[in-house]
Coordinates of N, CA and C and ligand atoms in Angstrom, one line a residue:
X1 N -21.9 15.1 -28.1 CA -23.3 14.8 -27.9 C -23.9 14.2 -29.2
X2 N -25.0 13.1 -28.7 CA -25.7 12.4 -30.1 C -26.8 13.1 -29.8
X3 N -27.5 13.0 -30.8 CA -29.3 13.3 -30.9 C -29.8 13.0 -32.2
X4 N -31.1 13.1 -31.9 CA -32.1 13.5 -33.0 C -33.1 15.0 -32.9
X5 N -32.6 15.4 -34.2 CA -33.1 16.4 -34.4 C -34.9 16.9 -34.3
X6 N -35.5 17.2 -33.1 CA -36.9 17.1 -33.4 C -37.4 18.5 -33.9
X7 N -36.8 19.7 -33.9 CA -37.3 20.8 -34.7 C -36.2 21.8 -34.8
X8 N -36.9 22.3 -35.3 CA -36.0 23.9 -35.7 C -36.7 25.5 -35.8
X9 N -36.0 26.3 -35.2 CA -36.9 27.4 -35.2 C -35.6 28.2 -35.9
X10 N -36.1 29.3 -36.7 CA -35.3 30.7 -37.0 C -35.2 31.5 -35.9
X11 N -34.1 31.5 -35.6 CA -33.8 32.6 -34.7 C -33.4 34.5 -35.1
X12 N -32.7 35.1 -35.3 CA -32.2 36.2 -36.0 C -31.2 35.7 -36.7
X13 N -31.1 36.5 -38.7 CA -30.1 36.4 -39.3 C -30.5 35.3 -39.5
X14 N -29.6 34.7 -39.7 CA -29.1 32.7 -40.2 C -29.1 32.0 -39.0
X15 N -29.3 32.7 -38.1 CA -29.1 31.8 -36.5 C -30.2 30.7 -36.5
X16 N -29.8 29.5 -36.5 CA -31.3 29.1 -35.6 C -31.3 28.7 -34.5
X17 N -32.2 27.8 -33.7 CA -32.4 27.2 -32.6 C -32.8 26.4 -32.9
X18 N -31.6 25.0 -32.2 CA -32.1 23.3 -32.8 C -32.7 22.5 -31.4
X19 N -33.9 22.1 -31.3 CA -34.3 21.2 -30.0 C -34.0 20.1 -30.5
X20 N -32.9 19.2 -30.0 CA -32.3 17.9 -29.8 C -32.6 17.1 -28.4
X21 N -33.3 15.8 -29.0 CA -33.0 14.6 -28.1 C -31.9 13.8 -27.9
X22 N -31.3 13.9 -26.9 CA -30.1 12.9 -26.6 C -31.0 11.6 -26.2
X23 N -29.8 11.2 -25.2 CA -30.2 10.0 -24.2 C -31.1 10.2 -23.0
X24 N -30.8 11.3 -22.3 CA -31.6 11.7 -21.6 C -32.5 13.0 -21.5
X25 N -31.8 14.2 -22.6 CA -32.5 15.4 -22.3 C -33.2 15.8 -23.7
X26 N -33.9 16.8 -23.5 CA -34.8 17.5 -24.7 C -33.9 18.9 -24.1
X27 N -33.2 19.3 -25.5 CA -32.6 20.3 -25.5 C -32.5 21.2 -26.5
X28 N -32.4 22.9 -26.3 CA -32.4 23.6 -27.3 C -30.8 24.5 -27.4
X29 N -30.4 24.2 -28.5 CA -29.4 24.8 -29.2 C -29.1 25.8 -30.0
X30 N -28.2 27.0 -29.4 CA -28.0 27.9 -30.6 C -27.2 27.4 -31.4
X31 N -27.4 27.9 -33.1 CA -26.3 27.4 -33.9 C -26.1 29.0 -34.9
X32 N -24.8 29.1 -34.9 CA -25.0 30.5 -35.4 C -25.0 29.6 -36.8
X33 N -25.2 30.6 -37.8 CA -25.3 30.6 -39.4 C -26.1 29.2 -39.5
X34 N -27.1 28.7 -38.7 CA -27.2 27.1 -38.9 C -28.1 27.2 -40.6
X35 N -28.7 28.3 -40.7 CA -29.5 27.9 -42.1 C -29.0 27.4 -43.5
X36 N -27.4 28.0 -43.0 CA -26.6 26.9 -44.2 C -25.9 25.9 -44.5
X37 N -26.1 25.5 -43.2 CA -26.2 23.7 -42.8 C -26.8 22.8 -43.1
X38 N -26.8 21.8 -44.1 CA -27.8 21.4 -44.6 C -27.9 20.1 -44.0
X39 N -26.9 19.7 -43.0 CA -27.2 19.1 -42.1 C -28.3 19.3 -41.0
X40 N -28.5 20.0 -40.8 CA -29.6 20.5 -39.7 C -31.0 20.5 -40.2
X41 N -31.0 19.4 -40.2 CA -33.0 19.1 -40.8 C -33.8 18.7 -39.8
X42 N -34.9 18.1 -39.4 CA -35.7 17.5 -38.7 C -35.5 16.2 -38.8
X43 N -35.5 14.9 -37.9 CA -35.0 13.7 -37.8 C -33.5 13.6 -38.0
X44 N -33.3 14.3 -38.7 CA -31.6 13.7 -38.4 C -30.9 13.5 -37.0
X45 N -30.0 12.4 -37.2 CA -29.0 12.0 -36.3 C -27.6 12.8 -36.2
X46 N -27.7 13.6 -35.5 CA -26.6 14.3 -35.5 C -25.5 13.8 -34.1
X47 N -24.0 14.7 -34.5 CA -23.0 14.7 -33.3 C -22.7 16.0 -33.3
X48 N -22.4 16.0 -31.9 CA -21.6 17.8 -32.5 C -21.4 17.9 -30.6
X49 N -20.6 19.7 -30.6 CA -19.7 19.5 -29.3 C -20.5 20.7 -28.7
X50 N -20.8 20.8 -27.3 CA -21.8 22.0 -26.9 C -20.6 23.2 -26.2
X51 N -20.8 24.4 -26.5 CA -20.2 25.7 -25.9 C -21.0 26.0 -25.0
X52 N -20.5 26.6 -23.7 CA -21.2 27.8 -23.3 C -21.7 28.9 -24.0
X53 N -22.5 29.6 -23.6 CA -22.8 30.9 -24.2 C -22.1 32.5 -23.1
X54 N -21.3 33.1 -23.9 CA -21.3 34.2 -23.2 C -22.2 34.6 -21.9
X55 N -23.4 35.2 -22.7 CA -24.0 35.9 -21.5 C -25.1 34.5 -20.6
X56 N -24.9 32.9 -21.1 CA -25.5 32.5 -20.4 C -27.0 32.0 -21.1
X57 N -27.1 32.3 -22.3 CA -28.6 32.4 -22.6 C -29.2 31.3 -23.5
X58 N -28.2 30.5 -23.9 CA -28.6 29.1 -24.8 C -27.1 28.1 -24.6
X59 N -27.3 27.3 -24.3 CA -25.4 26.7 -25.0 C -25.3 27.0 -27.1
X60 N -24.1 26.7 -27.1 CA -23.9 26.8 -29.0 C -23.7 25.2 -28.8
X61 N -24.0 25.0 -30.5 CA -23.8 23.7 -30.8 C -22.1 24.3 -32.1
X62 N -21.6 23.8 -31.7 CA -20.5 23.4 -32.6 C -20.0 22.6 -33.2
X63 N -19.1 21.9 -34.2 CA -18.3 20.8 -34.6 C -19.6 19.6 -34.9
X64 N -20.4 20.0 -35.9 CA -21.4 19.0 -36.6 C -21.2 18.2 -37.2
X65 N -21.3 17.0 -37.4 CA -21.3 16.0 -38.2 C -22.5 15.1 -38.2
X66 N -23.3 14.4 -39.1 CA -24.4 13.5 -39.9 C -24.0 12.5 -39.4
X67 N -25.2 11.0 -38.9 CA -24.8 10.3 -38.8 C -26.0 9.5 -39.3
X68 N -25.6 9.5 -41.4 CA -26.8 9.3 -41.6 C -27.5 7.8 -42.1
X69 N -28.5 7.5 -42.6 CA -28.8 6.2 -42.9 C -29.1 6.3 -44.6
X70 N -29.5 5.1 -45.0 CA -29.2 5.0 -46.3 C -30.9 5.4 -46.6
X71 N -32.4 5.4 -45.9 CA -32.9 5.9 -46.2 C -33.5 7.1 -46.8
X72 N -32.2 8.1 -46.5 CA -32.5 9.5 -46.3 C -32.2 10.2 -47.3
X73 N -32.3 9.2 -48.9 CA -32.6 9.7 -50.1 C -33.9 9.7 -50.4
X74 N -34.3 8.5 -49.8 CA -35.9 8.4 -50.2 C -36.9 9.3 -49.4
X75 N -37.5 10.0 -50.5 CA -38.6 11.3 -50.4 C -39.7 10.8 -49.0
X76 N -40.3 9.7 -49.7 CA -41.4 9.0 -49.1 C -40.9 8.6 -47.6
X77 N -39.6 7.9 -47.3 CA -38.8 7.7 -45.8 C -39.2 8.2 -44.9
X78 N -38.3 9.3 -46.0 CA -38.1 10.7 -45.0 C -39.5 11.3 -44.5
X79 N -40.4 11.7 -45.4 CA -41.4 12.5 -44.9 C -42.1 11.5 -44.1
X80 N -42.0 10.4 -44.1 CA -42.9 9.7 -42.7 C -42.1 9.8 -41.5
X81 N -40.7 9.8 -41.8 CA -39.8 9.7 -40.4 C -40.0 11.1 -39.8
X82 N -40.2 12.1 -40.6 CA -40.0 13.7 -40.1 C -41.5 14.3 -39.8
X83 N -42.6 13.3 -39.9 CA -44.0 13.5 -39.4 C -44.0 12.7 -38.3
X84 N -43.3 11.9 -38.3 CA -43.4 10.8 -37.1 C -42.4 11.9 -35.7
X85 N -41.4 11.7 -35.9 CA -40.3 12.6 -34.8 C -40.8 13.7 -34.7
X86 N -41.5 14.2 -35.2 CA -41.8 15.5 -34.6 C -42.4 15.9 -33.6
X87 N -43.4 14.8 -33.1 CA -44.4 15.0 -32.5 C -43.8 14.2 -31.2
X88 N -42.5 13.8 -31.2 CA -41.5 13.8 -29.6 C -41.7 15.2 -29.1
X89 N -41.0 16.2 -29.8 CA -41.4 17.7 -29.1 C -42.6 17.4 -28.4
X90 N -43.2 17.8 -29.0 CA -44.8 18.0 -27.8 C -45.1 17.7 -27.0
X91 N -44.7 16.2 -27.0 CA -44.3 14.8 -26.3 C -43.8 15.1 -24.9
X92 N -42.4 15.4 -25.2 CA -41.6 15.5 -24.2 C -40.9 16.6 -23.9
X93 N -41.7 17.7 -24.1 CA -41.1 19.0 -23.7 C -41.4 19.5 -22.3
X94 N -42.4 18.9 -21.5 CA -42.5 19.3 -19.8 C -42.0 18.2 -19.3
X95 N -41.4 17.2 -19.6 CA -40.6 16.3 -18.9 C -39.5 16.6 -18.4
X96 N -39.2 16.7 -17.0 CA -37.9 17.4 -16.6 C -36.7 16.0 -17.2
X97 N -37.0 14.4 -16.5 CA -36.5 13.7 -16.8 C -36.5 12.9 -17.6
X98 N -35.7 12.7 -19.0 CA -36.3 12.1 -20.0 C -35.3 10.4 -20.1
X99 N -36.1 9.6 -19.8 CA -35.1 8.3 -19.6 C -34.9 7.8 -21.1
X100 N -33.8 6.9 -21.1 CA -33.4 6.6 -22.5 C -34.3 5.4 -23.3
X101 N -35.3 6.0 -23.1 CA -36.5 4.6 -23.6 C -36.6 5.6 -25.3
X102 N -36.8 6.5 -25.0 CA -37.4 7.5 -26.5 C -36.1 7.8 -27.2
X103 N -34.9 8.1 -27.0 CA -33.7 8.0 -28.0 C -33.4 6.3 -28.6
X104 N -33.3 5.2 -27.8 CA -33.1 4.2 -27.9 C -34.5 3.8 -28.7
X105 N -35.7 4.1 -29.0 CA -36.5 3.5 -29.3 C -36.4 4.7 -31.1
X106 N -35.5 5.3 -31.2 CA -36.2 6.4 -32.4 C -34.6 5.4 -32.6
X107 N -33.9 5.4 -32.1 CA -32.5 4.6 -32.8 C -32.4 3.4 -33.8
X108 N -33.6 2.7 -32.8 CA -33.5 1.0 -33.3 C -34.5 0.9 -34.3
X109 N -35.5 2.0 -34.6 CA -35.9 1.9 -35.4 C -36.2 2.8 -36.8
X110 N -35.0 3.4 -36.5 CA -34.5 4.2 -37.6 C -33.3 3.7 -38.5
X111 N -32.6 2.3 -37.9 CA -31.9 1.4 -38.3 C -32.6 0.4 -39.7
X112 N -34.2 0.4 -39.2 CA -34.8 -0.7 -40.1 C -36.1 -0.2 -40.6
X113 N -35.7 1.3 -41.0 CA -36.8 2.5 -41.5 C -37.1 1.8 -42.6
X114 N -36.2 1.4 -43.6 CA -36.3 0.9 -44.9 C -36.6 -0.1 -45.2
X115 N -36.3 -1.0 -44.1 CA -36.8 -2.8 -44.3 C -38.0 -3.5 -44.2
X116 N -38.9 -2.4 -44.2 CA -40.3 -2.9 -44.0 C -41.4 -1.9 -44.5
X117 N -42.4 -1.3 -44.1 CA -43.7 -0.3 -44.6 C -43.3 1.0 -43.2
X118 N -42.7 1.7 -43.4 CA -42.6 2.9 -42.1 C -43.7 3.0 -41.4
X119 N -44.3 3.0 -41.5 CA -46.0 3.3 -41.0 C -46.1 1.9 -40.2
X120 N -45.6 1.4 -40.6 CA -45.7 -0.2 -39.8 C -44.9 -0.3 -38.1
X121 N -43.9 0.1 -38.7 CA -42.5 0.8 -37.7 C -43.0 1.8 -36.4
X122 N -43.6 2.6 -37.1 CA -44.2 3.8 -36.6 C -45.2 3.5 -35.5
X123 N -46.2 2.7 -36.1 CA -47.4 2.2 -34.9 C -46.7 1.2 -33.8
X124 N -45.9 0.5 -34.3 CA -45.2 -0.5 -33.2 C -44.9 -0.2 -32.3
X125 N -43.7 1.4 -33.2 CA -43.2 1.7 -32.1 C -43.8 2.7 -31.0
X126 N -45.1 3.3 -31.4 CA -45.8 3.9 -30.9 C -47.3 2.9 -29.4
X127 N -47.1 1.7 -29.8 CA -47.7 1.4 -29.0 C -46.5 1.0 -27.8
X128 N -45.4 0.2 -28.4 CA -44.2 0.2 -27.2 C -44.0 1.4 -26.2
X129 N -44.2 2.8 -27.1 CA -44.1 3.6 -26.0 C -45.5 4.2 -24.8
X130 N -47.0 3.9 -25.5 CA -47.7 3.7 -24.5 C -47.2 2.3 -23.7
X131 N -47.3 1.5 -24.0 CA -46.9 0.4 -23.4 C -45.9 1.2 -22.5
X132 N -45.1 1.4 -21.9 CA -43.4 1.5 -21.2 C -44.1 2.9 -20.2
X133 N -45.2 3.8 -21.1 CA -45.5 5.1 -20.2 C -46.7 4.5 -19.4
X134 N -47.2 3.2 -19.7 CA -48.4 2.5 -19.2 C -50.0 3.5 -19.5
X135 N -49.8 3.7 -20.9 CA -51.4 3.9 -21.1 C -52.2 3.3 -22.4
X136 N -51.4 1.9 -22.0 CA -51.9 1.2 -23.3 C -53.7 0.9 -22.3
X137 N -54.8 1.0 -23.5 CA -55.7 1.0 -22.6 C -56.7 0.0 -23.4
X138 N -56.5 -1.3 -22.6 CA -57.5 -2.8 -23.4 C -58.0 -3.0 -22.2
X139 N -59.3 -2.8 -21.7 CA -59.7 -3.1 -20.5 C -61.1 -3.6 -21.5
X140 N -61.5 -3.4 -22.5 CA -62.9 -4.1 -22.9 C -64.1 -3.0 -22.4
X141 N -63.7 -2.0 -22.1 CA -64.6 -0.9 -22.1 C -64.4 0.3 -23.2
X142 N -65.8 0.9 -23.8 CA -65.7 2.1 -24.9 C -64.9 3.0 -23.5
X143 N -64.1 4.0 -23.8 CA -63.5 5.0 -23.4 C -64.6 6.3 -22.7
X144 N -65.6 6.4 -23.9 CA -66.2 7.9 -24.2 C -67.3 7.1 -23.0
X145 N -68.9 6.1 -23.3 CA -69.0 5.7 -22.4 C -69.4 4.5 -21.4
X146 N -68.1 3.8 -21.3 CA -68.0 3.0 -20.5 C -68.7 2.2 -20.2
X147 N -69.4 1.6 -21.6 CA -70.2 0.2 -21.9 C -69.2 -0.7 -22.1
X148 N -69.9 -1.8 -22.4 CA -68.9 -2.6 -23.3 C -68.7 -2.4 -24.5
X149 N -67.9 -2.9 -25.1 CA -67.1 -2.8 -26.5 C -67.6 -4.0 -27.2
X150 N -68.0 -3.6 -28.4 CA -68.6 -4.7 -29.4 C -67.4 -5.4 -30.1
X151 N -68.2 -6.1 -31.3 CA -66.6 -6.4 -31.6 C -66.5 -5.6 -32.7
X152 N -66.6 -4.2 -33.1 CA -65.7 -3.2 -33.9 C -65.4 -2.1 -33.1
X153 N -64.6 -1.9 -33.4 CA -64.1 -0.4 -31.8 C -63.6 1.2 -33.0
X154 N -63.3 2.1 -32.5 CA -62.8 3.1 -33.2 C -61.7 3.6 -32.2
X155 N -60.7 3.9 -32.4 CA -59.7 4.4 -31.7 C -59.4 6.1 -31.9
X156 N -59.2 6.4 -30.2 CA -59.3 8.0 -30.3 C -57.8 8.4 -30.2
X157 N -57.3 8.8 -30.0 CA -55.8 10.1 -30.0 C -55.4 9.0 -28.6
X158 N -53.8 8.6 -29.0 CA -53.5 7.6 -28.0 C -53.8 6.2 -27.7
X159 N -54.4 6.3 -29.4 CA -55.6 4.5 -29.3 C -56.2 4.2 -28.3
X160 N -57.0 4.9 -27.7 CA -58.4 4.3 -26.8 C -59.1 4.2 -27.5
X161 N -59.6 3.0 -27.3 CA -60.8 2.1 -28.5 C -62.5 3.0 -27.3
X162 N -62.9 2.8 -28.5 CA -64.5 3.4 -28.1 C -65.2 2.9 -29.3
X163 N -66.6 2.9 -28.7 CA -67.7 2.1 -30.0 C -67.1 2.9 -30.7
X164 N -67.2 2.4 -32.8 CA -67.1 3.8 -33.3 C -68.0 4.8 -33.4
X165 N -69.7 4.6 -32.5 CA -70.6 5.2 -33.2 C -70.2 6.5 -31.8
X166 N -69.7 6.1 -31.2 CA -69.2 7.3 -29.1 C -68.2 8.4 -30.5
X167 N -67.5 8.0 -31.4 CA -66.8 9.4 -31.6 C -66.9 9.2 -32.8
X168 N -67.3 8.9 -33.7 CA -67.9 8.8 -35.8 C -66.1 8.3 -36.3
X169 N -65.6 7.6 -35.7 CA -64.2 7.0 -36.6 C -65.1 5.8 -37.2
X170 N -63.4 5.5 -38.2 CA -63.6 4.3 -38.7 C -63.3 3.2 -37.7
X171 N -64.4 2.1 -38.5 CA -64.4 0.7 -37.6 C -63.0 -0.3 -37.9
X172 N -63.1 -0.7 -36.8 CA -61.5 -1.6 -36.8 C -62.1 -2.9 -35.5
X173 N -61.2 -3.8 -35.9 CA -61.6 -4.9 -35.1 C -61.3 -5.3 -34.0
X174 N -62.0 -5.2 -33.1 CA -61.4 -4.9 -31.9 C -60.3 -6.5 -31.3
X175 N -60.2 -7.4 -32.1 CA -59.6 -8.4 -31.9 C -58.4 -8.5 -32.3
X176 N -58.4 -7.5 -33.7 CA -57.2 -7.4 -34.4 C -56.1 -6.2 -33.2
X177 N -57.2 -5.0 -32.8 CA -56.5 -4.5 -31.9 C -56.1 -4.5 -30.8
X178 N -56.6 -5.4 -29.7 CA -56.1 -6.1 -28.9 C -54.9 -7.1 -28.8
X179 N -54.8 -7.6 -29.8 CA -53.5 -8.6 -30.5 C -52.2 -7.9 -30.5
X180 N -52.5 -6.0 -31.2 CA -51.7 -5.6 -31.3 C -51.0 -4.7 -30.2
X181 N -51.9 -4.7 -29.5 CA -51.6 -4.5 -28.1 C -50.9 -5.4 -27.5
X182 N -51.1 -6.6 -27.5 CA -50.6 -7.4 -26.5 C -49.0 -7.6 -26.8
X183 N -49.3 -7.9 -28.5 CA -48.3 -8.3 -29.0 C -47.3 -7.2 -29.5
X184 N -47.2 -6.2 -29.2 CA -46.9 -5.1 -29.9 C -46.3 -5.3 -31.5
X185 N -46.5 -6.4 -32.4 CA -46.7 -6.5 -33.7 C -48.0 -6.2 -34.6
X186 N -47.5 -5.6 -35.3 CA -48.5 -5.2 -36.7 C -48.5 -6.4 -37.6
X187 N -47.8 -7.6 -37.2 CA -47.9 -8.7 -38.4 C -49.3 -9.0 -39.4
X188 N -50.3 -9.0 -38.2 CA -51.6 -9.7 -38.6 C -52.5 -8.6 -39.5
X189 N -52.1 -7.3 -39.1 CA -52.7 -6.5 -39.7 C -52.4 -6.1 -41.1
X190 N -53.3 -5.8 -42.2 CA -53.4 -5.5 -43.5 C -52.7 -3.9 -43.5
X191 N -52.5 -3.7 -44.9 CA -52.0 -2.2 -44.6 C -52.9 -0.7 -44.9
X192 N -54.2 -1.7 -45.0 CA -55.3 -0.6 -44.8 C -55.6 -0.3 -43.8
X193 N -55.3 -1.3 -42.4 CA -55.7 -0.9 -41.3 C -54.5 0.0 -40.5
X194 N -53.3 -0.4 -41.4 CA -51.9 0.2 -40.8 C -52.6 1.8 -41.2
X195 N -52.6 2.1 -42.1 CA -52.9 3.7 -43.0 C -54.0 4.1 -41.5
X196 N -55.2 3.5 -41.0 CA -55.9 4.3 -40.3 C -55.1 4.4 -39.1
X197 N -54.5 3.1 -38.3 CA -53.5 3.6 -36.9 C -52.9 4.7 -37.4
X198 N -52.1 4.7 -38.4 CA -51.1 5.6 -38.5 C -51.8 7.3 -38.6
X199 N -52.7 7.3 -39.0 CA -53.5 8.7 -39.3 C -53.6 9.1 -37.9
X200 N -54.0 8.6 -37.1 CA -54.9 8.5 -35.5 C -53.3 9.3 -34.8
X201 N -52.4 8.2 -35.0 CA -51.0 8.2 -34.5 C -50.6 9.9 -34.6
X202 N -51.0 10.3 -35.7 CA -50.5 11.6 -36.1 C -51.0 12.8 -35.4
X203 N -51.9 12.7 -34.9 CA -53.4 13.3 -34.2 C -52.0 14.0 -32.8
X204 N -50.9 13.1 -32.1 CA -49.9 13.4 -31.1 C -50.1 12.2 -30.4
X205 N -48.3 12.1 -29.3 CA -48.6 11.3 -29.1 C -49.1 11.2 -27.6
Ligands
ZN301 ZN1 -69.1 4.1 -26.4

């Protein structure tokens, strides 16, 4: 089995319980003694081989190995990649069926974590996945109420643009956001305006 590691709970003793995304499932694994694994963090790319469980009550994860990238020295990477993936749990934890859009999409761009601003990475890849779940929402109406849209917008949890004065955000341009919608690139945008997506982005997705 591949995955990415989206959380970790303490179980009893050193045990924990690891919720991994494969290709298709959101899954939780016992690992006995996992606390001294120092492989087992949040975001990591792991392999490893699944057991039954005796009585039935978790599968085991066994036979671990890293499959790691050259970011995952850098402090700063990391804690954006491990604020970012996390919020897949939440995400996609009532999803019976999870299609390989969200492993393939945390893959390709965990390949090129380092080659650009993370936070840049992050919103792209964040509007691709409204995009693909279809709630990217550029219709030219505020959200809250359903005037028109001037040309500064504020964006709520999920980037629905609304006047900013419908919810007290900051202003952003609704031309610049629309672009990035269409275009699912952050090229045009400055990285002051990346810092506010990204803040919003964090809010869940
Ligand atoms: Zn409004």
């Amino acid at each position: 089995m591949r995955g990415f590691v989206l959380n970790i709970k303490k179980a009893k003793n050193e045990d924990i319980i690891v919720t991994v995304l494969d290709n298709n499932t959101l899954s939780n694994y016992w690992r006995f003694f996992g606390a001294r694994h120092s492989i087992l963090q949040i975001g990591n790319l792991i392999d490893f081989e699944v057991s039954e469980s005796k009585n039935n009550f978790m599968p085991n994860m066994r036979s671990l190995s890293h499959l790691s990238f050259s970011w995952i020295f850098s402090n700063n990477h990391l804690l954006i990649w491990q604020n970012f993936i996390k919020l897949f749990e939440a995400h996609l934890k009532d999803t019976i069926e999870i299609d390989n859009f969200y492993f393939n999409l945390l893959l390709e761009i965990a390949k090129k974590w380092d080659k650009q601003n993370p936070k840049r990475l992050a919103v792209e890849a964040y509007i691709s996945l409204l995009s693909h779940e279809g709630r990217l929402y550029d219709n030219g109406f505020c959200y809250v109420c359903e005037e028109v849209l001037d040309k500064e917008v504020g964006l709520m949890r999920a980037f629905l643009p609304t006047h900013p004065a419908c919810i007290y955000a900051h202003s952003l341009d609704k031309e610049e956001i629309f672009k990035l919608f269409n275009t699912q690139s952050t090229i045009h945008l400055n990285d002051a305006t990346i810092e506010q997506l990204y803040l919003i982005l964090l809010k869940g997705l």
